[in-house]
mmCIF file of C-alpha atoms in Angstrom:
data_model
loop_
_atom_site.group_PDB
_atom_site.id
_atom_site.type_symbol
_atom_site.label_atom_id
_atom_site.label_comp_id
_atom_site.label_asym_id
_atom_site.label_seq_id
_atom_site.Cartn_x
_atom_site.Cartn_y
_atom_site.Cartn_z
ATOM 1 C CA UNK F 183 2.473 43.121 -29.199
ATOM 2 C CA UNK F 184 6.255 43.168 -30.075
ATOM 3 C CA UNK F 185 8.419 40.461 -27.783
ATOM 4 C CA UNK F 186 10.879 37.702 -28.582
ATOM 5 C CA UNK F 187 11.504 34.082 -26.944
ATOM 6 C CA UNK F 188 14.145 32.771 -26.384
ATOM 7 C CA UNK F 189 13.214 29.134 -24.714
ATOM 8 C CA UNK F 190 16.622 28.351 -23.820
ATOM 9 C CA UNK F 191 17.861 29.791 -20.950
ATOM 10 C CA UNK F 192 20.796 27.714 -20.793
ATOM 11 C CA UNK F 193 22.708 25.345 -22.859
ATOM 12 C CA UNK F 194 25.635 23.205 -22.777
ATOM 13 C CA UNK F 195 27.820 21.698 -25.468
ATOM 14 C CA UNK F 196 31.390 20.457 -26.104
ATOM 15 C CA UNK F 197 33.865 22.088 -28.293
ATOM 16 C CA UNK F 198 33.814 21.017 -31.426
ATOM 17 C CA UNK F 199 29.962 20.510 -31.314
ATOM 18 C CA UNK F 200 27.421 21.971 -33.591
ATOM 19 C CA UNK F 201 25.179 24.744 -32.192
ATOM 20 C CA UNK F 202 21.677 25.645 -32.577
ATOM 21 C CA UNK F 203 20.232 28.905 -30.685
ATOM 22 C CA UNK F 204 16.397 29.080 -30.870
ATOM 23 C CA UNK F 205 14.546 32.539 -31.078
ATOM 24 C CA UNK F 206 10.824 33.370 -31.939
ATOM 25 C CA UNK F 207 9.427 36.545 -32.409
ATOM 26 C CA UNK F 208 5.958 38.106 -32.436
ATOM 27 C CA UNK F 209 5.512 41.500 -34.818
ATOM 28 C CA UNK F 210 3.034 43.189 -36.590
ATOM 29 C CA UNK F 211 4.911 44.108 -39.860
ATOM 30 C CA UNK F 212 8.079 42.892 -41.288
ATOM 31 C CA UNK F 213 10.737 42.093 -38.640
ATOM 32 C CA UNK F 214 14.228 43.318 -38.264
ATOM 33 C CA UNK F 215 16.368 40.536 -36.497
ATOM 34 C CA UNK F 216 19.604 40.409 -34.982
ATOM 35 C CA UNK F 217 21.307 38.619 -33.171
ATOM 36 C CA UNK F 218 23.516 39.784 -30.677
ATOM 37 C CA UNK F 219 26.496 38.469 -28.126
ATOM 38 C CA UNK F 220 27.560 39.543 -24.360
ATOM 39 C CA UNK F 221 30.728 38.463 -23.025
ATOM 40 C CA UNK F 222 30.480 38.516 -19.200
ATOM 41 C CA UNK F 223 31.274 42.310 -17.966
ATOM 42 C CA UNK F 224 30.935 43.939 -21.767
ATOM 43 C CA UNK F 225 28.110 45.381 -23.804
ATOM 44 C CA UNK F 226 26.624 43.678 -26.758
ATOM 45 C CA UNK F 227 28.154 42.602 -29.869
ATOM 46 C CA UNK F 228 26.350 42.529 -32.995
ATOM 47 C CA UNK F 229 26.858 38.923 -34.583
ATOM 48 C CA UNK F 230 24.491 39.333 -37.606
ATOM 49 C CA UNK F 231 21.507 41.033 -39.109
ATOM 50 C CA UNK F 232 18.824 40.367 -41.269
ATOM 51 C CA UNK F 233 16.601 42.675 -42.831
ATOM 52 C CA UNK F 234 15.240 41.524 -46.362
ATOM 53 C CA UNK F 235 16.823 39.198 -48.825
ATOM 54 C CA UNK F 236 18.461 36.049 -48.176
ATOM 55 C CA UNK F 237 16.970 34.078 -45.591
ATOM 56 C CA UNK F 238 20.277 32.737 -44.089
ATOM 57 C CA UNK F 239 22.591 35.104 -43.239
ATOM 58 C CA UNK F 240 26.380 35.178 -41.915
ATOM 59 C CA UNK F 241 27.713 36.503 -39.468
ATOM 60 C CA UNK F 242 31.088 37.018 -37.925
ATOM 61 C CA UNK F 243 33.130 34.721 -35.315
ATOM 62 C CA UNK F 244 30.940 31.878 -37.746
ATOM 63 C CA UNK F 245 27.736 32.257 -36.810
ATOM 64 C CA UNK F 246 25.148 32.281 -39.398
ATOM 65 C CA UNK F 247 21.268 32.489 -38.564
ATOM 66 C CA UNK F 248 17.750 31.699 -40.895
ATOM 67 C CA UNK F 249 15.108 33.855 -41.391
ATOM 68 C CA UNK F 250 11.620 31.647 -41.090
ATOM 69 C CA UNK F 251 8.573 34.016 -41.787
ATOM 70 C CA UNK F 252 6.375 30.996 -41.557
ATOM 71 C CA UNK F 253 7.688 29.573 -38.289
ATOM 72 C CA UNK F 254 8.544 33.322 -37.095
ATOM 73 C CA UNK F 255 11.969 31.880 -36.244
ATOM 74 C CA UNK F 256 15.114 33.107 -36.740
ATOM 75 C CA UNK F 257 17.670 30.780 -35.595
ATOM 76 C CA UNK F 258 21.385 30.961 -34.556
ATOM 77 C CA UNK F 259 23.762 27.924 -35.974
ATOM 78 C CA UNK F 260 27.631 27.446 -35.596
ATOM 79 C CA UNK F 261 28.999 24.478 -37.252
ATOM 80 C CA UNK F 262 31.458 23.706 -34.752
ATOM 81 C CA UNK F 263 31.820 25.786 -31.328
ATOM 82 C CA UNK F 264 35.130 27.259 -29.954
ATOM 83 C CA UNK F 265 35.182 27.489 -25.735
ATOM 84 C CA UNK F 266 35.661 31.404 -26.209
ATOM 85 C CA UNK F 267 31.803 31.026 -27.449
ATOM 86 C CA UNK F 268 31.066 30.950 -24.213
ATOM 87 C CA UNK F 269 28.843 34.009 -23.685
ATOM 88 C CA UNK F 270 25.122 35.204 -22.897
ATOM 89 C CA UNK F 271 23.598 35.651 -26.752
ATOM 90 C CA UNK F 272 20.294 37.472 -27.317
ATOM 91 C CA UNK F 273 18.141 37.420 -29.877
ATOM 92 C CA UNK F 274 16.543 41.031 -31.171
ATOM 93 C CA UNK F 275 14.016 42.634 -33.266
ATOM 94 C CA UNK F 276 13.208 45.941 -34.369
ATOM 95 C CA UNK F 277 10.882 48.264 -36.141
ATOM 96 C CA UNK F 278 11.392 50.113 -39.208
ATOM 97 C CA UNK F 279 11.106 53.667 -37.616
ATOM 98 C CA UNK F 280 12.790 54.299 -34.311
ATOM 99 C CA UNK F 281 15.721 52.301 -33.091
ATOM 100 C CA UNK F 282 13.800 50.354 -30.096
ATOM 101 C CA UNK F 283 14.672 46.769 -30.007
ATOM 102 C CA UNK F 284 13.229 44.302 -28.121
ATOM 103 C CA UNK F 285 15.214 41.341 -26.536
ATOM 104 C CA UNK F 286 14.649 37.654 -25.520
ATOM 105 C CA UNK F 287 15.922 37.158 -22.515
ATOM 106 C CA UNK F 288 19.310 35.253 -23.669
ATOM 107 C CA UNK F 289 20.668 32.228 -23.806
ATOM 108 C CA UNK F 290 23.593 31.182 -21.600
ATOM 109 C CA UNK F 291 25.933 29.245 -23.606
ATOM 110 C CA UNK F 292 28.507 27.108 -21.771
ATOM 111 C CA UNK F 293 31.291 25.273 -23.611
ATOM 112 C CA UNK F 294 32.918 22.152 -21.902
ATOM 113 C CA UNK F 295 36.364 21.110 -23.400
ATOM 114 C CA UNK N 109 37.269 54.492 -35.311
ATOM 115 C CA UNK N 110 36.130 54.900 -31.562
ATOM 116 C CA UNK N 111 33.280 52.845 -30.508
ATOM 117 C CA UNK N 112 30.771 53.753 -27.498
ATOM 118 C CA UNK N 113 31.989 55.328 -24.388
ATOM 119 C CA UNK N 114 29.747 54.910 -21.347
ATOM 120 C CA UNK N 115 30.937 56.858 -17.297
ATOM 121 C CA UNK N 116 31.175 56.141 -15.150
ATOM 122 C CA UNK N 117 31.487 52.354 -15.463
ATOM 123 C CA UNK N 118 30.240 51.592 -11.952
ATOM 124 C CA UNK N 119 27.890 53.776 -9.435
ATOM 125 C CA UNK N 120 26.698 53.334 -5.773
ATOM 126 C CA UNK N 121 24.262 54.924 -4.220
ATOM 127 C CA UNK N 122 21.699 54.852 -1.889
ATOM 128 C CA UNK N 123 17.456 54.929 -1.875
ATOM 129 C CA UNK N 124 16.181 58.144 -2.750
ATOM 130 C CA UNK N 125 19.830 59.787 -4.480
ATOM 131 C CA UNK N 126 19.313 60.648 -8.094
ATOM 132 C CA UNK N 127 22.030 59.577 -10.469
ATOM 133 C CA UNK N 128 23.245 60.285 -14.062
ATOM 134 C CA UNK N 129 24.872 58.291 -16.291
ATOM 135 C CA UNK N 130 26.718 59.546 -19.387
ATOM 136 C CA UNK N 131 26.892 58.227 -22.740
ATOM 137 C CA UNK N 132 29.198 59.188 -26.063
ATOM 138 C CA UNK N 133 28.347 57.692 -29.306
ATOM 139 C CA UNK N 134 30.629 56.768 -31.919
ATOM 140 C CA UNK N 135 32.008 59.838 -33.955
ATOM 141 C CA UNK N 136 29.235 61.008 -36.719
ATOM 142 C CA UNK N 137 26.096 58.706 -34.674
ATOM 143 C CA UNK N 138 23.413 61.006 -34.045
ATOM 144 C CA UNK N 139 21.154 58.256 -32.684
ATOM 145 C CA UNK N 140 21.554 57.261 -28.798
ATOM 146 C CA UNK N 141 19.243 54.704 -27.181
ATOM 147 C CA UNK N 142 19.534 53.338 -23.612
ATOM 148 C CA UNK N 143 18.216 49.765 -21.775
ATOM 149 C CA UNK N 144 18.245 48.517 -18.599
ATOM 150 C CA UNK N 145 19.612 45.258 -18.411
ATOM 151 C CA UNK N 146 18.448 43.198 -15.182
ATOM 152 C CA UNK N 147 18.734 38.909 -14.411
ATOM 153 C CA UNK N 148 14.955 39.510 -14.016
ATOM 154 C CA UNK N 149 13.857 41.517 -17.000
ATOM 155 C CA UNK N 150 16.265 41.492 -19.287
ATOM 156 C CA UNK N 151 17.146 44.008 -21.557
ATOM 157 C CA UNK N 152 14.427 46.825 -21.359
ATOM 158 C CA UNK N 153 14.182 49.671 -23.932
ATOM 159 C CA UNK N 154 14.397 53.304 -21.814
ATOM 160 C CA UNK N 155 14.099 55.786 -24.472
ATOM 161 C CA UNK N 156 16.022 56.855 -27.755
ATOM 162 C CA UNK N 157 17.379 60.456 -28.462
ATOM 163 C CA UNK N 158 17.908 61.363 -32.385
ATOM 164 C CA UNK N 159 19.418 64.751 -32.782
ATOM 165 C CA UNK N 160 18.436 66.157 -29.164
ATOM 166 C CA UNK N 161 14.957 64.947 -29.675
ATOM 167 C CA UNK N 162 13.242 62.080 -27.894
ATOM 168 C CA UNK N 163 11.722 59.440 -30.496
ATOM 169 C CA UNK N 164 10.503 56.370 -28.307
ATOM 170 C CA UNK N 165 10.187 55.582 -24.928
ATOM 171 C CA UNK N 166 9.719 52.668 -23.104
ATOM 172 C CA UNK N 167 7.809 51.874 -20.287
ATOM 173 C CA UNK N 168 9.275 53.599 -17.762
ATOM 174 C CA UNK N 169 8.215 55.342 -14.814
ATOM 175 C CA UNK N 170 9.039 59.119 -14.947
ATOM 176 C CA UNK N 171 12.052 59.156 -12.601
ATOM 177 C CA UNK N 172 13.968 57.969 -15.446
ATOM 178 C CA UNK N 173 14.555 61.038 -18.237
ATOM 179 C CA UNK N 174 17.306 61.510 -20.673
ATOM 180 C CA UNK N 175 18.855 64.401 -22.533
ATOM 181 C CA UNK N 176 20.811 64.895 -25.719
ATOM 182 C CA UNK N 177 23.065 67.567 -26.622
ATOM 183 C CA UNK N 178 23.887 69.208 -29.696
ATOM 184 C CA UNK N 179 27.513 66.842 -29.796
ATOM 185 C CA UNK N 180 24.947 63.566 -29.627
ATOM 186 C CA UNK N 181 26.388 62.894 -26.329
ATOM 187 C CA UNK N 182 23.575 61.635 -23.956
ATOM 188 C CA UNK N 183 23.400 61.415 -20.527
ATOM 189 C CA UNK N 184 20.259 59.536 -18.134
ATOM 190 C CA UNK N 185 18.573 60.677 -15.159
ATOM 191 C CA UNK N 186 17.412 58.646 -12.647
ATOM 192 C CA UNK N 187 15.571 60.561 -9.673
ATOM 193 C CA UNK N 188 14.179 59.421 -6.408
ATOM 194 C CA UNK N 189 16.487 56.196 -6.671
ATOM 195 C CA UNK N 190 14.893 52.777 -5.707
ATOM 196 C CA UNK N 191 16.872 49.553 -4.523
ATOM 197 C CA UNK N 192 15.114 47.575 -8.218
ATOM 198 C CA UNK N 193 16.523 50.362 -10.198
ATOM 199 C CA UNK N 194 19.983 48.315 -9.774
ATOM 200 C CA UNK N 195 21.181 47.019 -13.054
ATOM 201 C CA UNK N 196 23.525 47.601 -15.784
ATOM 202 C CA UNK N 197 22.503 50.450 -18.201
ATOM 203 C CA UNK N 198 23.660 50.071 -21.853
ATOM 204 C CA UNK N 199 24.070 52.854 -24.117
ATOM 205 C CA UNK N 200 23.878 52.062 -27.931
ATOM 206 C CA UNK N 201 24.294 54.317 -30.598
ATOM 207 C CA UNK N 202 22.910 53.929 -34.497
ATOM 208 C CA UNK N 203 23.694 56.442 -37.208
ATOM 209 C CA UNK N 204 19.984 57.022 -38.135
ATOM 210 C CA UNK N 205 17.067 56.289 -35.720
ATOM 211 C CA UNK N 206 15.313 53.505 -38.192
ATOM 212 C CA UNK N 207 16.051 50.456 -37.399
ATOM 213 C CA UNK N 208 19.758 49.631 -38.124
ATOM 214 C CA UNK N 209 22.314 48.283 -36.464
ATOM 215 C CA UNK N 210 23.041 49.514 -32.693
ATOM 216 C CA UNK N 211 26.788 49.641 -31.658
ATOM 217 C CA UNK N 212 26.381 49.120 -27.663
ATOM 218 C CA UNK N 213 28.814 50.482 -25.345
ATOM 219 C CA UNK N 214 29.999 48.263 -22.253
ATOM 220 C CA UNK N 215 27.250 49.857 -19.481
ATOM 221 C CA UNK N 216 27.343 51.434 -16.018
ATOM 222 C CA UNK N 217 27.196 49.321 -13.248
ATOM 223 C CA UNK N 218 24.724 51.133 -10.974
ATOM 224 C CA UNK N 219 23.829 49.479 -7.115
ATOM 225 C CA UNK N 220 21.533 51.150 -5.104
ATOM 226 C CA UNK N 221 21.870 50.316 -1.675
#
């Protein structure tokens, strides 16, 4: 069966900080991933995508995100984190055929100055 | 280019009313999918419309249907309302149903009291 975990529900770091956003999958045949951000009130903004090709991707706003078959990961990273970060962020995956995703619950992020 | 256009943004109503929500995808999208979004459950794929035909459905109970019209606006129907149908319901629109990426619009609030 088709899900994603995210096993953070919430995390904290300080601007300026590095940040690591962890998402597994489980599914049958090749994965699409994306990764996706919600700004409290608003619907979902696409930060990246993968789909085939280079494992590591980029993204906008600086996000970038690897692709581990092995590990069935595929991780969010920013380098350094801004406080207007500070958002739910949810991990997705999708099928070749038919445009039904399925989320992780999200990750709260909260950025301290 | 306009993006997704969800109304109304926020709905009350009471156990047993029925309710639709509305959804218009960006200009030349002629795939519409909708989720409910809940603390609880998360995001929650409802069904997906591609050119006035259903393509998927989640795992929904019947009271929840959907239509799509010949302009690729959508609308949702939710009969018989119950007080855990409360949630935000995102509309996302894709220009092909396959996977690709979905351009969300920012929801309808709906409370049922």
């Amino acid at each position: 069966a088709q899900s994603v975990t995210q096993p953070d529900i919430h995390i904290t770091v300080s601007e300026g900080a590095s940040l690591e956003l962890r998402c597994n999958y489980s599914y049958g045949a090749t994965p699409y991933l994306f990764w996706y951000v919600q700004s409290p009130g608003q619907g979902l903004q696409l930060l990246l995508k993968y789909f085939s090709g280079d494992t590591l991707v980029q993204g906008i706003k600086g996000f970038e995100a690897e692709f581990k078959r092995s590990q069935s990961s595929f991780n969010l990273r920013k380098p350094s984190v801004h406080w207007s970060d500070a958002a739910e962020y949810f991990c997705a995956v999708g099928a070749i055929t038919g445009n039904q995703f399925y989320f992780g619950t999200g990750t709260s992020l909260t950025v301290i100055p | 280019k306009a993006g997704v256009t969800q109304t109304p943004r926020y709905l009350i109503k009471t156990r047993g009313q029925q309710v639709t929500l509305s959804c218009s995808p960006i200009s030349g999208h002629r795939s519409v999918s909708w989720y409910q979004q809940t603390p609880g459950q998360g995001l929650q794929f409802l069904f997906e419309y591609f050119s006035e035909t259903q393509r998927n459905k989640g795992n929904f109970p019947g009271r929840f249907s959907g239509r799509q019209f010949s302009n690729s606006r959508s609308e949702m129907n939710v009969s018989t309302l119950e007080l855990g149908d409360s949630a935000l319901y995102l509309c996302a629109s894709s220009g092909w149903t396959g996977s690709n990426e979905q351009f969300f619009g920012p929801g309808t609030r709906l409370t049922v009291l």
